[in-house]
Coordinates of C-alpha atoms in Angstrom, one line a residue:
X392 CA 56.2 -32.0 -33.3
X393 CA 57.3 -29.8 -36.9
X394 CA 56.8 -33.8 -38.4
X395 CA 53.7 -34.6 -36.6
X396 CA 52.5 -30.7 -38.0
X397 CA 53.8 -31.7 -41.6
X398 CA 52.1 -34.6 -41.5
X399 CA 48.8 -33.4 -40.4
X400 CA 48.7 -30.8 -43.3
X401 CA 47.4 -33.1 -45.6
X402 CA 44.7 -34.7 -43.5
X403 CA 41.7 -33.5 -43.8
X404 CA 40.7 -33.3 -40.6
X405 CA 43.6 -30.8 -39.9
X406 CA 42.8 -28.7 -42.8
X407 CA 38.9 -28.7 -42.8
X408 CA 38.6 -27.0 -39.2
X409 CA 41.6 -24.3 -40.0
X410 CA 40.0 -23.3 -43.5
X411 CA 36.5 -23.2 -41.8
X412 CA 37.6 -21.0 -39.2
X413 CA 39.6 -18.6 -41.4
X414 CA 36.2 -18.5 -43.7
X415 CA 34.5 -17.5 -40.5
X416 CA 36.9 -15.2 -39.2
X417 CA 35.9 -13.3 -42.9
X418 CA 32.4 -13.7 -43.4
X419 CA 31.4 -13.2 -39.5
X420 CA 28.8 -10.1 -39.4
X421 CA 28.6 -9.7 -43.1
X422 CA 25.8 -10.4 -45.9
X423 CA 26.9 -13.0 -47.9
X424 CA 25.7 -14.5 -51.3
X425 CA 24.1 -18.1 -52.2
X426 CA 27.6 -19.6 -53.7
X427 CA 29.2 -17.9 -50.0
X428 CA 26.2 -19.8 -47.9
X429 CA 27.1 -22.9 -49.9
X430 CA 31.0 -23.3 -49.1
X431 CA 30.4 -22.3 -45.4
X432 CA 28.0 -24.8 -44.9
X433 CA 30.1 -27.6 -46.3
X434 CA 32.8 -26.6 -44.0
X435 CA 30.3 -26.6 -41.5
X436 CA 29.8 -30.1 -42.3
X437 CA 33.1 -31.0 -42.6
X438 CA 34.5 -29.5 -39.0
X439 CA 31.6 -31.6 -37.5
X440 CA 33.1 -34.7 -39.0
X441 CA 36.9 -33.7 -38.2
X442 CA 35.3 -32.6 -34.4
X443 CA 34.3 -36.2 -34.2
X444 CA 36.9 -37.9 -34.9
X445 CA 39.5 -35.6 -32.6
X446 CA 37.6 -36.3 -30.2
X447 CA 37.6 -39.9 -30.5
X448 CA 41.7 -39.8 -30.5
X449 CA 41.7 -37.7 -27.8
X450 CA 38.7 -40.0 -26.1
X451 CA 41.0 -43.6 -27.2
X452 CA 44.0 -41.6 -25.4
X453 CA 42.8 -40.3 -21.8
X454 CA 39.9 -43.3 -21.8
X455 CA 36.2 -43.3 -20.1
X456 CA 35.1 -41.1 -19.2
X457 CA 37.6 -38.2 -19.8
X458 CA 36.8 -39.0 -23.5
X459 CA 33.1 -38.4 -23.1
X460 CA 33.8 -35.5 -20.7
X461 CA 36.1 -33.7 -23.3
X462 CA 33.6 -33.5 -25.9
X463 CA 30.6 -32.5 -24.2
X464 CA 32.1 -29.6 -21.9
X465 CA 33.6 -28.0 -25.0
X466 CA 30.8 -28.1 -27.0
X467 CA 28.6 -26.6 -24.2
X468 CA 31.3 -23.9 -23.6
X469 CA 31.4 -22.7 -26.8
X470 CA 27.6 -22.9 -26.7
X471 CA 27.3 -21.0 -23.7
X472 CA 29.7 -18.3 -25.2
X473 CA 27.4 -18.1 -28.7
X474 CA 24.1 -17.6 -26.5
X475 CA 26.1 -14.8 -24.2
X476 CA 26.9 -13.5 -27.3
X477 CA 23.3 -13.3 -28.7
X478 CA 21.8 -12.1 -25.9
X479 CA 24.2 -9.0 -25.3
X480 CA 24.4 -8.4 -28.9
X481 CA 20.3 -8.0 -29.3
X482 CA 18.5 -8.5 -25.8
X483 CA 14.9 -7.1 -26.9
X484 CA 14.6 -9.8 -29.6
X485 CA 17.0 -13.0 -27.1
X486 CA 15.0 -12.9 -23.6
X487 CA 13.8 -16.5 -23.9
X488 CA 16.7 -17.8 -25.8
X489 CA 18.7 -19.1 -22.9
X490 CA 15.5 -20.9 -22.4
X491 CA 15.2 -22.2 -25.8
X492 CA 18.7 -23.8 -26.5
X493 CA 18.7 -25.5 -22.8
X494 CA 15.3 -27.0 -23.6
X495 CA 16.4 -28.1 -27.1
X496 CA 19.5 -29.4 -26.0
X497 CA 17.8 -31.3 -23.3
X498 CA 15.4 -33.0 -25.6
X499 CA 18.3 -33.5 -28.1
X500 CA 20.4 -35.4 -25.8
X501 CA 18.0 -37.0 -23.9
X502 CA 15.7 -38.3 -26.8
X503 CA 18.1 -37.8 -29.9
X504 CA 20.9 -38.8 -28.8
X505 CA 20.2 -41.5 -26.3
X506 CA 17.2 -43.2 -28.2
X507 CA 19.5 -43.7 -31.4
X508 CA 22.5 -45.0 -29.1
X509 CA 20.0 -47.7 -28.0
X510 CA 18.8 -48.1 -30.7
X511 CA 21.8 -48.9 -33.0
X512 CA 23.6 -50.8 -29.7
X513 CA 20.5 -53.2 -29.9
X514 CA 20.6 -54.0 -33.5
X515 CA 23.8 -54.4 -32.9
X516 CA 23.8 -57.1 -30.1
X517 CA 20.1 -57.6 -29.7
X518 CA 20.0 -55.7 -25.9
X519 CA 21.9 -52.8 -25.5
X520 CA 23.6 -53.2 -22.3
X521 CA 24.9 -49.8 -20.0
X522 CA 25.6 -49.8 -15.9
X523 CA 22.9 -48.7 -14.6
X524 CA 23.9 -46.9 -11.4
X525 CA 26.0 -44.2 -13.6
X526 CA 23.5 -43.5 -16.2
X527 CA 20.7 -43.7 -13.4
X528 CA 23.0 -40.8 -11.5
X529 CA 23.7 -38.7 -14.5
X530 CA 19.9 -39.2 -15.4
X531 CA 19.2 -37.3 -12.0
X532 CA 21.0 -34.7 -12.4
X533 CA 20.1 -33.7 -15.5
X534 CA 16.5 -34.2 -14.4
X535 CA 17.2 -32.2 -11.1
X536 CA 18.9 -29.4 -13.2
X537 CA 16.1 -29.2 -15.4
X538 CA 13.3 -28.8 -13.2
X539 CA 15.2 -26.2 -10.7
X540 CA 16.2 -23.9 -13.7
X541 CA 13.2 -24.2 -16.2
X542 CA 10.3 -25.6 -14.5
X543 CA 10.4 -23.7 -11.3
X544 CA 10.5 -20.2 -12.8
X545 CA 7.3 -21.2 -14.2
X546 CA 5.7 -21.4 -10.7
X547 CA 7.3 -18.5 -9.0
X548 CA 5.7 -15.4 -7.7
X549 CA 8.7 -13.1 -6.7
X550 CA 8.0 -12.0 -10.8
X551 CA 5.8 -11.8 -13.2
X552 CA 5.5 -14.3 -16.1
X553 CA 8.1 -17.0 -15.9
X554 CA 11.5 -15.2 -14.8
X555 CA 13.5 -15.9 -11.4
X556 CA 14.2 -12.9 -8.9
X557 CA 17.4 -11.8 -8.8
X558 CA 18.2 -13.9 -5.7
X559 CA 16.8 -17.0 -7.2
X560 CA 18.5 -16.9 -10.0
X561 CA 21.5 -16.6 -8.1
X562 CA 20.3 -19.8 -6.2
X563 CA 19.4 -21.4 -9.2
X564 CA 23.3 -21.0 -10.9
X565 CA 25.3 -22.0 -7.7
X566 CA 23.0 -25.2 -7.2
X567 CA 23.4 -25.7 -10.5
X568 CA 27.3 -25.5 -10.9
X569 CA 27.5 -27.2 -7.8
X570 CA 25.7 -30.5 -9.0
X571 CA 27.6 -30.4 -12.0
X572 CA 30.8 -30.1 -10.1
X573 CA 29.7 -33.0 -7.7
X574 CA 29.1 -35.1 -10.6
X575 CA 32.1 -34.3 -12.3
X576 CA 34.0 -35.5 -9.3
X577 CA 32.0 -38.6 -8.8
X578 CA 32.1 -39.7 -12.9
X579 CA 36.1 -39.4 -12.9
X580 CA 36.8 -40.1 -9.1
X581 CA 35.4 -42.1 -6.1
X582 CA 32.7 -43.9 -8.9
X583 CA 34.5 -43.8 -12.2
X584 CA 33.6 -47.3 -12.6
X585 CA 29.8 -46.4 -12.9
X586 CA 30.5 -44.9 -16.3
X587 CA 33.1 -47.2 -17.8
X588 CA 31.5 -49.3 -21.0
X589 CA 30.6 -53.0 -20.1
X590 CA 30.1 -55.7 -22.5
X591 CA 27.1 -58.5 -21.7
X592 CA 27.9 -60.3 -19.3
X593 CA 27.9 -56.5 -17.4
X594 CA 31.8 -56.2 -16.9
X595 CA 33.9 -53.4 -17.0
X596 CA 35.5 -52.8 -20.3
X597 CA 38.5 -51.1 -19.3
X598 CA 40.6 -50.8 -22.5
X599 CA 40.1 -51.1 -26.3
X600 CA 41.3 -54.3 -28.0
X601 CA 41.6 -53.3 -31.6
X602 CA 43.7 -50.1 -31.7
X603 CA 47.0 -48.9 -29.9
X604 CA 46.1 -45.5 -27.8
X605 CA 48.0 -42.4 -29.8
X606 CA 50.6 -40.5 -28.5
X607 CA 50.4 -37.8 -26.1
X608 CA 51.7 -35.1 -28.4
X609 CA 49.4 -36.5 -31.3
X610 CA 46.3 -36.2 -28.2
X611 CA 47.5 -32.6 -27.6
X612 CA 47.5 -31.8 -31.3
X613 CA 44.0 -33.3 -31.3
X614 CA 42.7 -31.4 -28.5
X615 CA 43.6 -28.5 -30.2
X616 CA 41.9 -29.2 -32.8
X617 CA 38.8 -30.1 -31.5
X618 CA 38.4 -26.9 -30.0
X619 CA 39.2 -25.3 -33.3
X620 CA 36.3 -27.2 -35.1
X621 CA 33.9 -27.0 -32.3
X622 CA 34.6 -23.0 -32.6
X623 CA 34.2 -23.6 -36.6
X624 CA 30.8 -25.3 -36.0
X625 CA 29.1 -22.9 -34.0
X626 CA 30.6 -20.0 -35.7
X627 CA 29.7 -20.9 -39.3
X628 CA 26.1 -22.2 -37.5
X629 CA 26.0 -18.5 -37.0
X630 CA 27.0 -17.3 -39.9
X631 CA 24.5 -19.2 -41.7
X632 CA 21.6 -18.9 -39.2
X633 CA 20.1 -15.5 -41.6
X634 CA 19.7 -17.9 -44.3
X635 CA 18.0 -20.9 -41.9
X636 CA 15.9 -17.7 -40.4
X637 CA 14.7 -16.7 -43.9
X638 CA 14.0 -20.4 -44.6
X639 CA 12.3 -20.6 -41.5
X640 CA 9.9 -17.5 -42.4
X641 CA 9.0 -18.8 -46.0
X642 CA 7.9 -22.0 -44.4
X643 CA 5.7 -20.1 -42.3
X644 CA 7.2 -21.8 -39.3
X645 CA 7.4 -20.0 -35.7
X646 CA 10.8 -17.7 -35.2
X647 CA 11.6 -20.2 -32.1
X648 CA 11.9 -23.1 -35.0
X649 CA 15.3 -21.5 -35.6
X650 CA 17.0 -21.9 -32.1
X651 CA 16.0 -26.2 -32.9
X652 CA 18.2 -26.3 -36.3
X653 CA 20.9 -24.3 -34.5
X654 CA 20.9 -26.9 -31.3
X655 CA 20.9 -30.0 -33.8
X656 CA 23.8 -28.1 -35.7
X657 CA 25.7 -27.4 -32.9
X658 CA 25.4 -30.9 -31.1
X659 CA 25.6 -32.8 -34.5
X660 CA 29.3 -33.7 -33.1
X661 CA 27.8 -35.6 -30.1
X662 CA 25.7 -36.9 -31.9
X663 CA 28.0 -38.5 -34.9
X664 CA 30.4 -39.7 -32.1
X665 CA 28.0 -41.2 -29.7
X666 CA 26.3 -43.1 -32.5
X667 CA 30.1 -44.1 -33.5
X668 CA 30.3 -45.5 -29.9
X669 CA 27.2 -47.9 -29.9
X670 CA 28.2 -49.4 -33.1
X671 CA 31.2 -50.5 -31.9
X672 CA 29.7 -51.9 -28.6
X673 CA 30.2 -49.0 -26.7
X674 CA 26.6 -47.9 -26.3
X675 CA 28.0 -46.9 -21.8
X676 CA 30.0 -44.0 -24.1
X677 CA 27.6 -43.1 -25.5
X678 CA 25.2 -42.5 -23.0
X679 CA 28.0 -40.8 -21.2
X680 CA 28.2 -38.5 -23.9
X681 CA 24.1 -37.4 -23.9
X682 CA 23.5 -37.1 -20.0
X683 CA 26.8 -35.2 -20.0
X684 CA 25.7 -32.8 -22.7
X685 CA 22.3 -31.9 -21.2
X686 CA 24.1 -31.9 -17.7
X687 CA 26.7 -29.8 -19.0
X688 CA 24.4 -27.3 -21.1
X689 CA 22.1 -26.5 -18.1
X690 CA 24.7 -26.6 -15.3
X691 CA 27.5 -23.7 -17.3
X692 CA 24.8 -21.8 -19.2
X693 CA 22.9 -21.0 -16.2
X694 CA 25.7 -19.6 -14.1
X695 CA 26.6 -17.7 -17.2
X696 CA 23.2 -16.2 -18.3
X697 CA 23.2 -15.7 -14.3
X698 CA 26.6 -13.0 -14.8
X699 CA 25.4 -11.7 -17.9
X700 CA 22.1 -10.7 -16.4
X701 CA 24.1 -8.1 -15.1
X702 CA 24.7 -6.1 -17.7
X703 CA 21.4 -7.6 -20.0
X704 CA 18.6 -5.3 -20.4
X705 CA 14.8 -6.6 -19.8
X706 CA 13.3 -9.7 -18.6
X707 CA 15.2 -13.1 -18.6
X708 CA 12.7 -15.8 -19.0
X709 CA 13.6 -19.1 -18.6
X710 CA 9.9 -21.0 -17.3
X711 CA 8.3 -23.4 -19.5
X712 CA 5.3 -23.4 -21.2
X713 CA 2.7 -26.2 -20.8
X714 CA 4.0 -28.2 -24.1
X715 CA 7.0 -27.8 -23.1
X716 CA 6.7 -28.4 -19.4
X717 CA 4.5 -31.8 -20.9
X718 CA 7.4 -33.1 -23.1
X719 CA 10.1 -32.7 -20.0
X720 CA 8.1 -34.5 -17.7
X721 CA 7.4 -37.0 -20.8
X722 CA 10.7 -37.8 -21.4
X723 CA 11.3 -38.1 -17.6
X724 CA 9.5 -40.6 -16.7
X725 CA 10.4 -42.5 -19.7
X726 CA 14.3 -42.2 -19.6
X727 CA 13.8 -43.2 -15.7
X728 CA 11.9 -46.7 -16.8
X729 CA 14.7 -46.9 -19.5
X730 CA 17.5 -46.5 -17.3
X731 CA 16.5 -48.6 -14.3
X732 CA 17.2 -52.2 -16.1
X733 CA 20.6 -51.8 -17.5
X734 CA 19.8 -53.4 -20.8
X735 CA 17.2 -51.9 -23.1
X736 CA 16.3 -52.9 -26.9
X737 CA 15.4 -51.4 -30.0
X738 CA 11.5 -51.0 -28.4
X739 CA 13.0 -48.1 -25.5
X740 CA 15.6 -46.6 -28.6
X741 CA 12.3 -46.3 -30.6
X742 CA 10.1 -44.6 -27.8
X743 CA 12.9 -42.0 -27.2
X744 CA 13.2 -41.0 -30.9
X745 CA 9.6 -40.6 -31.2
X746 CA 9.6 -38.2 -28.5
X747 CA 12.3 -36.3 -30.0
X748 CA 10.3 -36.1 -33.4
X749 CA 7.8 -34.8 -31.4
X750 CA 9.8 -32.4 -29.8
X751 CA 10.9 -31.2 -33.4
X752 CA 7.5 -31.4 -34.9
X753 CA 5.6 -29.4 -32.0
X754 CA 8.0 -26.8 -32.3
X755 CA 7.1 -26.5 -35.6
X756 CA 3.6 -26.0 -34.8
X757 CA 3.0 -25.3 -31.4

């Protein structure tokens, strides 16, 4: 282990996540200059490369889909603890951020994410190909998730304006961390096959050809430090998110506009590594890694908002409004017609990343 540690001391995907967390740990909470605002976001970009690539060793070691699982539920715990976080720290101005940052990562991950994984896994082979009966199951969850924690809330009466009761809400975060326990089970137990990448022909891909799986001690030391730059990225996201909230004010752009550039900054990781994934072939990974993501952002953040409610002050609204409720049911339908077939080309990769820039661009002016 001390020559696996010596060794890693001059990779920069050791030292990147380290120095950007000790640059966090000192600039968290405080006002910081232009030349400050400058190195922390280049070691924000640089933990989001060094998250990637830990959590393709640690993804090339355990295999599909632990790999994809990895990634996505540390992203969204961290995520979950940042919003928490937020909301305790300034609850008059965060009552609809919960909302906000499950809706943006929904549309990220569902549109971003999964439109350019199609898209680069068609250019790549001409037809991306993907098992349909896993991605069509994670597709309805996500789906079911979505409408039962921020469509319903819209349509309620127990409350004015779109906020759950106390009792629904409690409904709300036991159905959801229920389905995302049931699908956790079914992805890595009785149906792991479902979600395993499959070449054209539609067969399993069970191992990688082109690269001996690393140690266990060197996966350990990467899982470590994939936590360490996920806590980097969101942390520094933070730190610099007065200066993206200034920006966001000069451009005369709504407040809201802010929790979108924190989402994308926070799920950039996913993003790099699922695009990774479809260019070499793997597009099954990759779609893995954006179902899981949304699946895992609404199914822990609701359960948690649901506790922190507790001590929160004033109303917690989580329902919809029309655009929004419009652009979910939008990408819906879509990702279902995607889905069914099993192969898609660059025509359904293109459709979902319109939808995203629309996402983006309606934000920007509702």
């Amino acid at each position: 282990m001390a020559a696996l540690l010596r060794s890693r001391l001059t990779d920069w995907t050791f030292a990147v996540p380290v120095l950007a967390v000790l640059i966090l740990m000192v600039t968290w909470g405080r006002s910081l200059p232009g030349p400050v605002i400058v190195v922390v976001a280049v070691l924000l970009g640089g933990a989001v490369l060094a998250a990637v690539h830990h959590a393709e060793v640690v993804a090339h070691r355990v295999g599909e889909p632990y790999g994809s699982l990895v990634l996505a539920v540390a992203v969204t715990v961290i995520e979950v603890a940042l919003i928490v976080t937020l909301m305790i720290s300034g609850p008059e101005k965060t009552q609809s951020l919960a909302r906000d940052t499950v809706f943006a990562a929904v549309m990220i991950t569902c549109n971003g994410i999964l439109g350019l994984s199609l898209l680069l896994g068609a250019l790549r082979r001409r037809v991306a190909v993907f098992n349909p009966e896993g991605t069509g199951g994670a597709l309805a969850t996500v789906i079911t998730l979505a409408t039962l924690s921020l469509v319903i809330p819209s349509f309620t009466t127990a409350r004015p304006g779109p906020e759950f009761s106390p009792a629904q809400l409690v409904f709300a975060a036991v159905a959801s961390l229920a389905l995302y326990g049931l699908f956790v089970l079914v992805q890595t137990g009785r149906h792991r096959d479902y979600f395993l990448p499959v070449d054209s022909r539609g067969k399993v891909i069970e191992t990688e050809e082109h690269a001996k799986p690393p140690t266990t001690r060197a996966a350990m030391v990467s899982l470590i430090l994939l936590l360490v730059a996920l806590v980097a990225v969101v942390g520094d996201a933070k730190t610099v998110s007065p200066t993206i909230e200034a920006g966001v004010a000069a451009a005369n752009l709504p407040h809201a506009f802010v929790g979108v550039i924190i989402a994308l900054l926070v799920l950039l990781p996913e993003t790099l590594a699922a695009a990774r994934a479809a260019r070499r072939d793997r597009v099954q990974t990759s779609l893995n890694l954006a179902l899981g993501s949304a699946m895992a952002s609404i199914g822990l953040t609701i359960p948690a908002i649901a506790i922190a409610s507790i001590w929160l002050d004033g109303p917690l609204l989580l329902g919809l409004g029309g655009t929004q409720l419009a652009l979910l049911a939008l990408t819906a339908v879509t990702a279902v017609l995607t889905v069914v077939p099993g192969r898609a080309n660059v025509l359904q990769g293109g459709v979902h990343l319109v939808l995203m820039a629309a996402f983006v661009f309606l934000a920007a002016s509702p």
